[in-house]
């Protein structure tokens, strides 16, 4: 459950494009590390005695920057939505499957999408690039939001 304070922090960070995910995580009290995780693992969230929130996130540094950003948003979403279920940690594979239920993974994916592609920013960029073809618009918006083109295409409904 997202607290009012966390919702306020989230809303403030969603007003910048691209969303500064490291700053968002830090303000939420999360430690974030880029780590050489084994192939097939995109990221994880686990308890931490040194993090103010009690949790740290590790992101596979061998994946693309766009993928790392979505994974970080996904792990932040697990913290915001499912921290009571994290217990000893949640490891997400490249398909964002973990020891949590698929419902929890879908919830984390939906919130992660809203974090990296905020509706207000998508609407503003859609107007900005309205004279371009769908493919050009997708490319330009993905670049501005620092997300993958497939993720942007899904967001735009293409």
XYZ file of N, CA and C in Angstrom:
474
model
N 0.835 -1.181 0.000
C 0.000 0.000 0.000
C 0.881 1.247 0.000
N 0.565 2.157 -0.881
C 1.346 3.378 -1.014
C 0.840 4.389 0.012
N 1.758 4.898 0.843
C 1.370 5.898 1.838
C 1.189 7.258 1.164
N 0.555 8.186 1.873
C 0.375 9.533 1.325
C 1.719 10.200 1.058
N 2.683 10.006 1.959
C 4.015 10.582 1.773
C 4.684 10.004 0.527
N 4.612 8.692 0.350
C 5.197 8.053 -0.829
C 4.498 8.522 -2.115
N 3.172 8.671 -2.051
C 2.418 9.143 -3.221
C 2.870 10.562 -3.594
N 3.099 11.394 -2.603
C 3.553 12.761 -2.837
C 4.945 12.760 -3.479
N 5.842 11.935 -2.956
C 7.198 11.816 -3.522
C 7.104 11.338 -4.967
N 6.303 10.340 -5.201
C 6.138 9.775 -6.545
C 5.612 10.844 -7.510
N 4.566 11.542 -7.128
C 3.980 12.560 -8.009
C 4.979 13.657 -8.342
N 5.759 14.067 -7.372
C 6.759 15.117 -7.613
C 7.792 14.657 -8.640
N 8.239 13.406 -8.547
C 9.258 12.912 -9.478
C 8.685 12.636 -10.862
N 7.396 12.348 -10.960
C 6.797 12.053 -12.269
C 6.616 13.308 -13.108
N 6.861 14.468 -12.544
C 6.699 15.705 -13.315
C 7.928 16.031 -14.145
N 9.032 15.295 -13.958
C 10.243 15.523 -14.744
C 10.382 14.434 -15.808
N 10.904 14.831 -16.972
C 11.119 13.873 -18.060
C 12.567 13.944 -18.510
N 13.290 12.815 -18.597
C 12.868 11.517 -18.109
C 12.858 11.501 -16.582
N 12.041 10.641 -16.026
C 11.933 10.534 -14.573
C 13.293 10.106 -14.014
N 13.750 10.829 -12.997
C 15.034 10.518 -12.364
C 14.805 9.420 -11.331
N 14.949 8.178 -11.788
C 14.595 7.019 -10.967
C 15.517 6.842 -9.766
N 16.800 7.162 -9.935
C 17.734 7.045 -8.812
C 17.355 8.004 -7.690
N 16.991 9.221 -8.074
C 16.577 10.215 -7.070
C 15.274 9.787 -6.416
N 14.364 9.239 -7.188
C 13.094 8.749 -6.636
C 13.359 7.643 -5.615
N 14.173 6.675 -5.998
C 14.492 5.564 -5.091
C 15.159 6.078 -3.825
N 16.094 7.002 -3.991
C 16.794 7.547 -2.837
C 15.837 8.249 -1.890
N 14.928 9.047 -2.444
C 13.982 9.762 -1.582
C 13.025 8.802 -0.879
N 12.786 7.654 -1.489
C 11.942 6.633 -0.847
C 12.727 5.820 0.190
N 14.037 6.097 0.301
C 14.863 5.407 1.292
C 15.442 4.088 0.813
N 15.435 3.890 -0.505
C 15.956 2.647 -1.079
C 17.406 2.822 -1.504
N 18.219 1.818 -1.276
C 19.578 1.783 -1.827
C 19.494 1.096 -3.180
N 20.244 1.607 -4.168
C 20.237 1.014 -5.504
C 21.671 0.740 -5.928
N 21.901 -0.464 -6.423
C 23.223 -0.863 -6.920
C 23.072 -1.494 -8.290
N 24.006 -1.165 -9.184
C 24.106 -1.907 -10.441
C 25.091 -3.027 -10.170
N 24.652 -4.252 -10.420
C 25.454 -5.417 -10.056
C 25.584 -6.361 -11.239
N 26.639 -7.170 -11.239
C 26.779 -8.173 -12.300
C 25.942 -9.411 -11.980
N 24.623 -9.248 -12.036
C 23.740 -10.379 -11.735
C 23.882 -11.435 -12.828
N 23.564 -12.668 -12.483
C 23.723 -13.749 -13.462
C 22.749 -13.559 -14.628
N 23.115 -14.069 -15.802
C 22.243 -13.939 -16.970
C 20.845 -14.486 -16.656
N 19.849 -13.803 -17.178
C 18.469 -14.214 -16.942
C 17.821 -13.530 -15.752
N 18.626 -12.818 -14.951
C 18.096 -12.076 -13.804
C 18.222 -10.588 -14.110
N 17.086 -9.871 -14.104
C 17.104 -8.436 -14.392
C 17.305 -7.594 -13.146
N 16.767 -8.039 -12.019
C 16.916 -7.258 -10.808
C 16.315 -7.962 -9.612
N 16.536 -7.363 -8.462
C 15.979 -7.916 -7.233
C 15.819 -6.828 -6.198
N 14.963 -7.087 -5.243
C 14.819 -6.224 -4.073
C 14.926 -7.131 -2.865
N 15.702 -6.682 -1.867
C 15.930 -7.512 -0.691
C 16.095 -6.630 0.547
N 15.926 -7.209 1.722
C 16.116 -6.435 2.954
C 17.545 -5.911 3.057
N 17.676 -4.762 3.712
C 18.982 -4.153 3.931
C 18.965 -3.466 5.287
N 19.999 -3.690 6.082
C 20.084 -3.031 7.392
C 20.550 -1.594 7.257
N 21.211 -1.256 6.133
C 21.754 0.092 5.998
C 20.824 1.064 5.267
N 19.839 0.573 4.530
C 18.930 1.460 3.791
C 17.865 2.031 4.728
N 17.573 3.329 4.617
C 16.546 3.931 5.480
C 15.192 3.219 5.397
N 14.836 2.722 4.230
C 13.552 2.020 4.063
C 13.618 0.579 4.547
N 14.862 0.064 4.698
C 15.034 -1.344 5.052
C 15.175 -2.254 3.846
N 15.249 -1.641 2.612
C 15.361 -2.450 1.393
C 16.405 -1.867 0.438
N 17.044 -2.755 -0.304
C 17.953 -2.333 -1.371
C 17.559 -3.062 -2.648
N 17.916 -2.412 -3.762
C 17.605 -2.938 -5.090
C 18.914 -3.163 -5.822
N 19.001 -4.290 -6.520
C 20.143 -4.554 -7.395
C 19.610 -4.718 -8.808
N 20.299 -4.065 -9.746
C 19.919 -4.084 -11.146
C 21.060 -4.708 -11.944
N 20.709 -5.554 -12.899
C 21.742 -6.207 -13.720
C 22.406 -5.179 -14.629
N 23.669 -4.891 -14.354
C 24.375 -3.849 -15.099
C 24.726 -4.259 -16.522
N 24.516 -5.511 -16.866
C 24.834 -5.978 -18.215
C 23.667 -5.783 -19.183
N 22.525 -5.332 -18.695
C 21.374 -5.110 -19.578
C 21.380 -3.667 -20.078
N 20.576 -3.376 -21.103
C 20.542 -2.032 -21.688
C 20.066 -1.014 -20.648
N 20.430 0.237 -20.873
C 20.036 1.306 -19.951
C 18.514 1.381 -19.844
N 17.834 1.233 -20.980
C 16.369 1.293 -20.968
C 15.792 0.145 -20.129
N 16.381 -1.033 -20.296
C 15.937 -2.195 -19.518
C 16.221 -1.983 -18.032
N 17.403 -1.443 -17.705
C 17.747 -1.171 -16.308
C 16.755 -0.185 -15.696
N 16.354 0.827 -16.471
C 15.402 1.814 -15.953
C 14.053 1.155 -15.651
N 13.578 0.308 -16.568
C 12.288 -0.336 -16.312
C 12.401 -1.278 -15.112
N 13.505 -2.010 -15.022
C 13.690 -2.919 -13.885
C 13.715 -2.145 -12.574
N 14.408 -1.007 -12.548
C 14.437 -0.201 -11.326
C 13.018 0.263 -10.970
N 12.268 0.722 -11.960
C 10.882 1.138 -11.703
C 10.047 -0.047 -11.218
N 10.288 -1.234 -11.762
C 9.571 -2.442 -11.354
C 9.879 -2.786 -9.885
N 11.150 -2.713 -9.505
C 11.527 -3.034 -8.113
C 11.008 -1.963 -7.156
N 11.045 -0.689 -7.579
C 10.444 0.377 -6.758
C 8.957 0.074 -6.563
N 8.314 -0.385 -7.607
C 6.885 -0.717 -7.525
C 6.634 -1.849 -6.538
N 7.503 -2.865 -6.541
C 7.354 -3.933 -5.532
C 7.456 -3.342 -4.130
N 8.396 -2.417 -3.929
C 8.533 -1.783 -2.614
C 7.250 -1.041 -2.239
N 6.725 -0.262 -3.180
C 5.546 0.546 -2.890
C 4.290 -0.306 -2.681
N 4.172 -1.362 -3.457
C 2.935 -2.148 -3.451
C 2.982 -3.409 -2.597
N 4.171 -4.029 -2.517
C 4.233 -5.380 -1.936
C 5.314 -5.560 -0.882
N 5.728 -4.508 -0.218
C 6.883 -4.651 0.679
C 6.636 -5.675 1.779
N 5.378 -5.886 2.157
C 5.090 -6.883 3.202
C 5.301 -8.308 2.689
N 5.401 -8.478 1.367
C 5.597 -9.812 0.787
C 7.056 -10.094 0.433
N 7.923 -9.084 0.537
C 9.310 -9.234 0.077
C 10.088 -10.204 0.964
N 9.872 -10.194 2.239
C 10.545 -11.064 3.225
C 12.046 -11.176 2.953
N 12.540 -12.313 2.452
C 13.976 -12.510 2.231
C 14.444 -11.976 0.888
N 13.541 -11.469 0.088
C 13.916 -10.897 -1.209
C 13.036 -11.411 -2.332
N 12.976 -10.610 -3.384
C 12.252 -10.969 -4.594
C 13.224 -10.823 -5.744
N 13.457 -11.913 -6.466
C 14.361 -11.903 -7.615
C 13.501 -11.980 -8.862
N 13.661 -10.980 -9.759
C 12.880 -10.948 -10.989
C 13.744 -11.391 -12.160
N 13.240 -12.375 -12.909
C 13.971 -12.789 -14.104
C 13.678 -11.808 -15.241
N 14.200 -12.103 -16.419
C 14.042 -11.170 -17.533
C 12.601 -11.066 -18.014
N 11.744 -11.988 -17.599
C 10.319 -11.919 -17.946
C 9.509 -11.335 -16.783
N 10.218 -10.797 -15.779
C 9.602 -10.265 -14.561
C 8.699 -11.298 -13.897
N 9.273 -12.509 -13.763
C 8.636 -13.558 -12.971
C 9.472 -13.717 -11.716
N 8.814 -14.048 -10.610
C 9.534 -14.182 -9.339
C 8.785 -15.172 -8.454
N 9.146 -15.157 -7.176
C 8.428 -16.014 -6.224
C 7.085 -15.415 -5.818
N 6.803 -14.186 -6.296
C 5.485 -13.597 -6.056
C 4.523 -14.098 -7.122
N 3.226 -13.912 -6.889
C 2.237 -14.369 -7.871
C 2.295 -13.520 -9.132
N 1.732 -14.066 -10.214
C 1.695 -13.270 -11.446
C 0.865 -12.023 -11.254
N -0.135 -12.056 -10.412
C -0.915 -10.841 -10.151
C -0.018 -9.745 -9.578
N 0.853 -10.109 -8.646
C 1.765 -9.118 -8.067
C 2.755 -8.605 -9.109
N 3.218 -9.493 -9.987
C 4.154 -9.057 -11.034
C 3.458 -8.125 -12.034
N 2.210 -8.433 -12.364
C 1.451 -7.562 -13.273
C 1.245 -6.193 -12.627
N 0.911 -6.180 -11.339
C 0.742 -4.897 -10.637
C 2.037 -4.091 -10.657
N 3.178 -4.758 -10.426
C 4.463 -4.056 -10.445
C 4.783 -3.555 -11.850
N 4.477 -4.339 -12.867
C 4.717 -3.899 -14.247
C 3.857 -2.692 -14.616
N 2.596 -2.709 -14.202
C 1.710 -1.583 -14.520
C 2.187 -0.298 -13.853
N 2.557 -0.396 -12.569
C 3.041 0.812 -11.890
C 4.383 1.250 -12.480
N 5.258 0.304 -12.795
C 6.552 0.657 -13.400
C 6.341 1.407 -14.717
N 5.391 0.953 -15.509
C 5.088 1.632 -16.773
C 4.631 3.063 -16.518
N 3.800 3.261 -15.489
C 3.332 4.613 -15.161
C 4.468 5.486 -14.639
N 5.450 4.860 -13.998
C 6.578 5.622 -13.463
C 7.516 6.064 -14.591
N 7.880 5.174 -15.488
C 8.840 5.547 -16.548
C 8.180 6.280 -17.710
N 6.843 6.126 -17.847
C 6.114 6.813 -18.920
C 4.881 7.489 -18.319
N 5.086 8.561 -17.534
C 3.946 9.220 -16.893
C 2.939 9.730 -17.927
N 1.657 9.592 -17.613
C 0.596 9.977 -18.553
C 0.741 11.415 -19.033
N 1.007 12.348 -18.117
C 1.110 13.759 -18.505
C 2.254 13.959 -19.502
N 3.383 13.285 -19.275
C 4.525 13.401 -20.187
C 4.203 12.768 -21.530
N 3.542 11.622 -21.511
C 3.164 10.952 -22.764
C 2.224 11.851 -23.566
N 1.244 12.453 -22.900
C 0.305 13.346 -23.596
C 1.028 14.549 -24.188
N 1.941 15.147 -23.416
C 2.694 16.308 -23.885
C 3.568 15.938 -25.092
N 4.257 14.811 -25.011
C 5.128 14.388 -26.115
C 4.306 13.976 -27.338
N 3.145 13.387 -27.115
C 2.277 13.011 -28.237
C 1.874 14.265 -29.022
N 1.565 15.347 -28.312
C 1.240 16.615 -28.994
C 2.481 17.165 -29.695
N 3.626 17.110 -29.022
C 4.875 17.637 -29.584
C 5.229 16.958 -30.904
N 5.011 15.657 -30.987
C 5.408 14.898 -32.182
C 4.205 14.504 -33.045
N 3.114 15.232 -32.933
C 1.883 14.854 -33.635
C 2.017 14.856 -35.154
N 2.955 15.599 -35.721
C 3.119 15.622 -37.171
C 3.957 14.477 -37.708
N 4.477 13.635 -36.841
C 5.349 12.533 -37.257
C 4.534 11.247 -37.462
N 5.131 10.316 -38.206
C 4.498 9.004 -38.363
C 4.504 8.296 -37.004
N 3.708 7.253 -36.867
C 3.656 6.512 -35.616
C 5.038 5.978 -35.238
N 5.769 5.443 -36.214
C 7.101 4.885 -35.924
C 8.070 5.972 -35.494
N 8.039 7.136 -36.170
C 8.918 8.249 -35.770
C 8.549 8.744 -34.377
N 7.245 8.868 -34.135
C 6.777 9.328 -32.827
C 7.231 8.358 -31.734
N 7.098 7.077 -32.002
C 7.510 6.062 -31.028
C 9.001 6.193 -30.724
N 9.805 6.327 -31.776
C 11.259 6.453 -31.609
C 11.612 7.697 -30.786
N 11.037 8.836 -31.150
C 11.355 10.099 -30.477
C 10.882 10.103 -29.018
N 9.697 9.592 -28.783
C 9.173 9.570 -27.414
C 9.951 8.586 -26.538
N 10.331 7.441 -27.111
C 11.130 6.473 -26.350
C 12.464 7.094 -25.954
N 13.046 7.850 -26.885
C 14.327 8.509 -26.602
C 14.154 9.549 -25.494
N 13.116 10.370 -25.566
C 12.878 11.410 -24.556
C 12.623 10.815 -23.172
N 11.892 9.707 -23.129
C 11.538 9.095 -21.840
C 12.555 8.064 -21.380
N 13.547 7.764 -22.255
C 14.597 6.764 -21.964
C 13.981 5.405 -21.645
N 13.095 4.991 -22.546
C 12.498 3.657 -22.467
C 12.736 2.959 -23.799
N 12.478 1.661 -23.854
C 12.660 0.937 -25.102
C 11.531 1.292 -26.074
N 11.817 1.174 -27.362
C 10.780 1.427 -28.361
C 9.621 0.440 -28.237
N 9.867 -0.864 -27.975
C 8.717 -1.766 -27.786
C 7.825 -1.330 -26.619
N 8.423 -0.873 -25.511
C 7.625 -0.415 -24.371
C 6.816 0.820 -24.759
N 7.450 1.729 -25.513
C 6.758 2.946 -25.940
C 5.611 2.614 -26.885
N 5.866 1.657 -27.773
C 4.841 1.235 -28.744
C 3.614 0.680 -28.002
N 3.847 -0.135 -26.981
C 2.744 -0.687 -26.191
C 1.983 0.445 -25.504
N 2.721 1.395 -24.933
C 2.068 2.518 -24.239
C 1.192 3.321 -25.194
N 1.665 3.466 -26.444
C 0.919 4.251 -27.424
C -0.191 3.444 -28.092
N -0.245 2.166 -27.761
C -1.307 1.334 -28.307
C -1.052 0.827 -29.707
N 0.201 0.772 -30.094
C 0.542 0.310 -31.444
C 0.917 -1.131 -31.526
